[in-house]
Amino acid sequence: MAQEPVIPSGGVLNDVAQGGNVARRTKDPTGMFFLLPAAVWVLLFTIFPLLYALYTSFWSFRFGQRNQFVGLDNFVRLFTDANLHSALRVTLTFVIVTVVVEMLVGFGLALLLNQEIRGKSVLRAIMVLPLFATPVGMGFLGITLFYEINGPINVFLRTLGIEGIPWLSTPQWAPVAVMLIDIWQWTPFVFLVSLAALQGLPVDLYEAAEVDGASGWDSFRNITLPLMTPTLWLILLLRLVEAFKVFDIPASMTLGGPGRATEVYSLFTYRTALRFFDHGYAAAQGILLLFIVMLIVTLLFGRIRELYEVGG
Amino acid sequence: MRNRSRPVVMVFVWGLILIMLIWVLFPFYWAFLNSIKKPAETFQATWVPWLQFQPTLEHWASELSIRETRNALRNSTIISVSAATVALVLGTLAAYALARFRFQRISNGSLTTWFLSQRVLPPVVVVIPFFLLMRQLKLLDSVWALVLLNATFTLPFPVIILSQMFRELPVELEEAAMVDGASRLQSFLRVALPLVLPGLVATWIICMAFSWNEFLFALSLTSNRALPMPVYIAGAEHTRGVQFWFVGVRVMLTMLPPTILALLAQRYIIRGLTLGAVKG
């Protein structure tokens, strides 16, 4: 099943890098009939709201006052708002820690388990489960998992000689608990994708290397790593984008607390918008987040495209 | 590296697999365990029902007898099934268009990227416009607002998974049908669609699971009647305190449907989640 070459297999990268296999495509105008419903839908429900958010960001909405055009005031506020900066810091820490751990552990496990072992399909099926475990459910369950007095994690740690970590009540540990749940959820993703890509690597290259007397480390460095690079960049991009959007787990497990220790960007913006009804400012925050994510995508996507062009 | 399975290596590998399995499965088992334990037994370190403690279904029964719980389950079902269906219909048509036609003004590659770009858009950016829009349309606290939004945000899955599948089909089959007098639409419906049926079902399932799990929009746009499971369970500890048995049942009720669905669609999940770049 996974023996076909996995990497340049169509999909957006292939399309962008090589123009896809357009040879058999016709220019028949009935194509529009198939394309239009989805295109119109996306225009209506993403482009229009996005433009509206941009428009909103230039206005001020206050209770008991008329809506006022304030120009760039909302954006200027972004630079001086200490709470926003705290949310950015929390989010950046979250993104860096979770993505680095998930990438290293996920890829490492995939390398170690890339062998002929029995029951691989069962293992793969089990690793799919966390990806679809409702994040809010996991946050809610996290409250009991990280329960400080006799919760299962602290009970387990006690057997290792570590006593009662105050997981959810201290600003030092609450972010760790949130990050652990995210790592639990997404390390399997890195693992599964890496494993699928590893199994698609051409076996004859390894055999040739072995005949030439290459050690395991040699073939890892000279065959596995270069061939896996595009896939690893892609996983990194997908994880980064997803991690910046984090909301569900802190919103359900710690409610952003204690204090603001786990108040991630999306949670802060959500509160600005729907608790304090400061729509204009919340819109400006949203645009900044979008800008950050777009920046990452642009930087990494260019890099990935290059790699695929060389490799594919 | 492969095929070199010395016994020492295998022991190490299996040890690693065991740790991975415990790590991945423990939270699920913990939720299940709590859901069948009597409150007094919560903090006893007992792990095997019947052998170590007498399991009970009373928490399941009492949770399911609450009308709000049944409502939330129903809402979640309506939202995920409808949203997935809308996304699948729109997405399949677009996928077919991208696989079989060449577009003039905008290249197929750009169109595909455009459809996928929604997965990049942070939902919180458009929460306010949607909130205001739904208020205008009198769709606040209505499941249909969430159907609409989840259909929008899961649309990339059918587009990417199915356009790949259509591209892998031999064009000749459809051409033959058209030579025999079938229209484009007929050859799409009668020839191409049946051939991608497994992918179609799997994509539908993936969209359902994602819609079921969605939280931010649900939290912003529902307040009472239309609450789906994730919103219903979130924050409940503040009204009822941390009651482990009750958390257990609710978490199980919320997480079982999407995880079971995901197992059914397993073969297509890697493809969907990597935007088609890696096949699992």
Coordinates of C-alpha atoms in Angstrom, one line a residue, chain A residues 9-291:
Chain A
S9 CA 2.0 12.5 -5.6
G10 CA -0.2 15.2 -7.0
G11 CA -1.8 17.5 -4.5
V12 CA -1.2 21.2 -4.3
L13 CA 2.6 21.1 -4.2
N14 CA 2.7 19.1 -7.4
D15 CA 0.2 21.3 -9.0
V16 CA 2.1 24.4 -8.1
A17 CA 5.5 23.0 -8.8
Q18 CA 4.9 21.3 -12.0
G19 CA 1.6 22.5 -13.3
G20 CA 0.1 19.1 -12.5
N21 CA -0.5 16.6 -15.2
V22 CA -2.6 18.8 -17.3
A23 CA -2.2 16.9 -20.5
R24 CA -5.6 15.2 -20.3
R25 CA -7.5 18.3 -19.2
T26 CA -9.9 19.9 -21.6
K27 CA -10.8 23.5 -22.0
D28 CA -14.5 22.7 -22.2
P29 CA -16.5 25.6 -20.7
T30 CA -18.8 23.2 -18.9
G31 CA -16.0 23.1 -16.4
M32 CA -17.3 26.3 -14.9
F33 CA -20.5 24.5 -14.0
F34 CA -18.6 22.2 -11.8
L35 CA -16.3 24.8 -10.3
L36 CA -18.7 27.7 -9.7
P37 CA -20.8 26.4 -6.7
A38 CA -17.8 25.9 -4.5
A39 CA -16.0 29.0 -5.8
V40 CA -19.1 31.2 -5.0
W41 CA -19.5 29.5 -1.7
V42 CA -15.9 30.2 -0.7
L43 CA -16.1 33.8 -1.9
L44 CA -19.3 34.4 0.1
F45 CA -18.2 32.7 3.3
T46 CA -14.4 33.4 3.5
I47 CA -13.4 36.3 1.3
F48 CA -16.4 38.5 2.2
P49 CA -16.1 38.0 6.0
L50 CA -12.4 38.6 5.7
L51 CA -13.0 41.9 3.9
Y52 CA -15.6 42.8 6.5
A53 CA -13.1 42.1 9.3
L54 CA -10.7 44.4 7.6
Y55 CA -13.3 47.1 7.3
T56 CA -14.4 46.6 11.0
S57 CA -10.8 47.1 12.1
F58 CA -10.9 50.8 11.2
W59 CA -14.0 51.5 13.4
S60 CA -14.6 51.8 17.0
F61 CA -17.6 50.2 18.6
R62 CA -18.6 51.4 22.1
F63 CA -21.7 50.9 24.1
G64 CA -23.9 54.0 24.0
Q65 CA -21.9 55.7 21.4
R66 CA -22.2 55.9 17.6
N67 CA -19.8 53.7 15.7
Q68 CA -16.8 55.9 14.9
F69 CA -14.2 55.7 12.1
V70 CA -10.9 55.7 13.9
G71 CA -8.5 55.0 11.1
L72 CA -5.5 53.1 12.3
D73 CA -6.1 53.6 16.0
N74 CA -7.0 50.0 16.6
F75 CA -3.7 48.9 15.0
V76 CA -1.7 51.5 17.0
R77 CA -3.3 49.9 20.1
L78 CA -1.8 46.6 19.2
F79 CA 1.7 48.0 19.9
T80 CA 0.9 49.3 23.4
D81 CA -1.4 46.7 24.8
A82 CA 0.4 44.7 27.4
N83 CA -2.3 42.0 27.5
L84 CA -1.9 41.4 23.8
H85 CA 1.8 41.1 24.2
S86 CA 1.3 38.6 27.0
A87 CA -1.0 36.6 24.7
L88 CA 1.6 36.7 21.9
R89 CA 4.3 35.5 24.3
V90 CA 2.1 32.7 25.6
T91 CA 1.2 31.6 22.0
L92 CA 4.8 31.8 20.7
T93 CA 6.0 29.7 23.6
F94 CA 3.2 27.2 23.0
V95 CA 4.0 27.1 19.2
I96 CA 7.7 26.7 19.6
V97 CA 7.6 24.1 22.4
T98 CA 4.8 21.9 21.0
V99 CA 6.0 22.0 17.4
V100 CA 9.6 21.2 18.2
V101 CA 8.7 18.3 20.5
E102 CA 6.1 16.9 18.1
M103 CA 8.5 17.1 15.2
L104 CA 11.4 15.5 17.0
V105 CA 9.5 12.8 18.8
G106 CA 7.2 12.0 15.9
F107 CA 9.9 11.8 13.3
G108 CA 12.2 9.9 15.7
L109 CA 9.6 7.3 16.5
A110 CA 8.8 6.9 12.8
L111 CA 12.5 6.3 12.1
L112 CA 12.7 3.7 14.8
L113 CA 9.6 1.9 13.8
N114 CA 10.3 1.9 10.1
Q115 CA 10.9 -1.8 10.1
E116 CA 9.2 -5.0 9.2
I117 CA 7.0 -5.5 12.3
R118 CA 3.8 -7.3 12.7
G119 CA 0.6 -5.5 13.5
K120 CA 1.7 -2.3 11.9
S121 CA -1.8 -1.5 10.6
V122 CA -3.2 -1.9 14.0
L123 CA -0.6 0.5 15.4
R124 CA -1.3 3.0 12.7
A125 CA -5.0 2.8 13.4
I126 CA -4.4 3.5 17.1
M127 CA -2.2 6.4 16.4
V128 CA -5.0 8.0 14.4
L129 CA -7.3 8.2 17.4
P130 CA -5.7 11.2 19.2
L131 CA -6.0 13.3 16.0
F132 CA -9.7 13.1 16.2
A133 CA -10.3 13.1 19.9
T134 CA -12.3 16.3 20.4
P135 CA -9.8 18.9 21.7
V136 CA -12.4 20.3 24.1
G137 CA -13.1 16.9 25.4
M138 CA -9.3 16.4 26.0
G139 CA -9.2 19.8 27.8
F140 CA -12.1 18.8 30.0
L141 CA -10.5 15.4 30.6
G142 CA -7.2 17.1 31.3
I143 CA -8.7 18.7 34.4
T144 CA -9.0 15.2 35.9
L145 CA -5.8 13.9 34.4
F146 CA -3.8 16.7 35.9
Y147 CA -5.8 16.8 39.1
E148 CA -3.4 17.8 41.8
I149 CA -4.5 15.6 44.7
N150 CA -4.4 11.9 43.5
G151 CA -4.9 12.6 39.8
P152 CA -3.4 9.8 37.7
I153 CA -0.5 11.8 36.5
N154 CA 0.6 12.9 39.9
V155 CA 0.1 9.4 41.2
F156 CA 2.3 8.1 38.5
L157 CA 5.0 10.8 39.2
R158 CA 4.9 9.9 42.9
T159 CA 6.1 6.4 42.0
L160 CA 9.1 8.1 40.4
G161 CA 9.6 10.2 43.5
I162 CA 8.2 13.4 42.2
E163 CA 5.7 14.9 44.6
G164 CA 2.5 16.8 43.8
I165 CA 3.1 19.1 40.9
P166 CA 0.5 21.9 41.0
W167 CA -0.4 21.5 37.3
L168 CA -3.4 23.7 36.9
S169 CA -3.1 26.2 39.8
T170 CA 0.2 27.8 39.1
P171 CA 1.3 29.9 36.1
Q172 CA 4.5 27.9 35.8
W173 CA 2.8 24.6 35.3
A174 CA -0.5 25.3 33.6
P175 CA 1.1 26.1 30.2
V176 CA 3.0 22.8 30.5
A177 CA -0.2 20.9 31.0
V178 CA -1.8 22.6 28.0
M179 CA 1.2 21.9 25.9
L180 CA 1.3 18.2 27.0
I181 CA -2.3 17.7 25.8
D182 CA -1.4 19.3 22.4
I183 CA 1.7 17.1 22.2
W184 CA -0.4 14.1 23.0
Q185 CA -2.8 15.0 20.2
W186 CA -0.4 15.9 17.4
T187 CA 2.8 13.9 17.8
P188 CA 0.9 10.9 16.2
F189 CA 0.3 13.1 13.2
V190 CA 4.0 13.8 12.6
F191 CA 4.7 10.1 13.3
L192 CA 2.1 8.9 10.8
V193 CA 3.0 11.2 8.0
S194 CA 6.8 10.6 8.5
L195 CA 6.2 6.8 8.5
A196 CA 4.1 6.9 5.4
A197 CA 6.8 9.0 3.6
L198 CA 9.7 6.8 4.9
Q199 CA 8.0 3.7 3.6
G200 CA 7.7 5.2 0.2
L201 CA 11.5 5.8 -0.1
P202 CA 13.1 3.6 -2.7
V203 CA 14.5 0.4 -1.1
D204 CA 17.1 -0.1 -3.8
L205 CA 19.0 3.0 -2.8
Y206 CA 19.5 1.5 0.7
E207 CA 20.5 -1.8 -0.8
A208 CA 23.0 -0.1 -3.1
A209 CA 24.4 1.8 -0.1
E210 CA 24.8 -1.3 1.9
V211 CA 26.6 -3.1 -0.9
D212 CA 29.0 -0.1 -1.0
G213 CA 29.7 -0.6 2.7
A214 CA 27.7 2.4 4.0
S215 CA 26.9 2.3 7.7
G216 CA 23.4 2.8 9.0
W217 CA 24.3 6.4 10.0
D218 CA 25.7 7.0 6.5
S219 CA 22.6 5.9 4.7
F220 CA 20.5 7.9 7.2
R221 CA 22.5 11.1 6.6
N222 CA 22.9 10.7 2.8
I223 CA 19.7 9.0 1.8
T224 CA 16.9 9.3 4.4
L225 CA 17.4 12.9 5.5
P226 CA 17.7 14.5 2.0
L227 CA 14.7 12.5 0.7
M228 CA 12.7 13.3 3.8
T229 CA 13.5 17.0 3.8
P230 CA 10.5 18.2 1.7
T231 CA 8.1 16.1 3.8
L232 CA 9.5 17.4 7.0
W233 CA 9.2 21.0 5.9
L234 CA 5.7 20.4 4.9
I235 CA 4.8 18.8 8.3
L236 CA 6.5 21.8 10.0
L237 CA 4.4 24.2 8.0
L238 CA 1.2 22.4 8.7
R239 CA 1.9 22.1 12.4
L240 CA 3.0 25.8 12.7
V241 CA -0.1 27.1 11.1
E242 CA -2.3 24.8 13.2
A243 CA -0.5 25.6 16.4
F244 CA -0.9 29.4 16.0
K245 CA -4.7 28.9 15.9
V246 CA -4.7 27.1 19.3
F247 CA -7.9 27.8 21.2
D248 CA -9.9 24.7 22.3
I249 CA -7.6 23.2 24.9
P250 CA -6.7 26.3 26.9
A251 CA -10.3 27.5 26.6
S252 CA -11.7 24.3 28.1
M253 CA -8.9 23.2 30.5
T254 CA -7.6 26.4 32.1
L255 CA -9.8 29.1 30.7
G256 CA -6.6 31.0 30.0
G257 CA -5.6 31.0 33.6
P258 CA -4.3 31.1 36.2
G259 CA -4.0 34.8 35.6
R260 CA -3.1 35.1 31.9
A261 CA -0.7 32.2 31.9
T262 CA -2.5 30.2 29.2
E263 CA -4.4 33.0 27.5
V264 CA -3.4 32.3 24.0
Y265 CA -3.9 34.7 21.1
S266 CA -7.2 33.3 19.8
L267 CA -8.6 33.2 23.3
F268 CA -7.6 36.8 23.9
T269 CA -9.2 37.9 20.7
Y270 CA -12.3 35.9 21.3
R271 CA -12.7 37.6 24.6
T272 CA -12.1 41.1 23.2
A273 CA -14.8 40.4 20.6
L274 CA -17.5 38.6 22.4
R275 CA -17.0 39.4 26.1
F276 CA -16.1 43.0 25.8
F277 CA -17.7 43.7 22.4
D278 CA -14.7 45.6 21.3
H279 CA -15.3 44.5 17.7
G280 CA -13.0 46.9 16.0
Y281 CA -10.0 46.2 18.1
A282 CA -10.7 42.4 18.0
A283 CA -10.7 42.7 14.2
A284 CA -7.4 44.4 14.2
Q285 CA -6.0 41.6 16.4
G286 CA -7.4 39.0 14.0
I287 CA -5.7 40.8 11.1
L288 CA -2.3 40.8 12.9
L289 CA -2.7 37.0 13.6
L290 CA -3.6 36.4 9.9
F291 CA -0.5 38.4 8.9

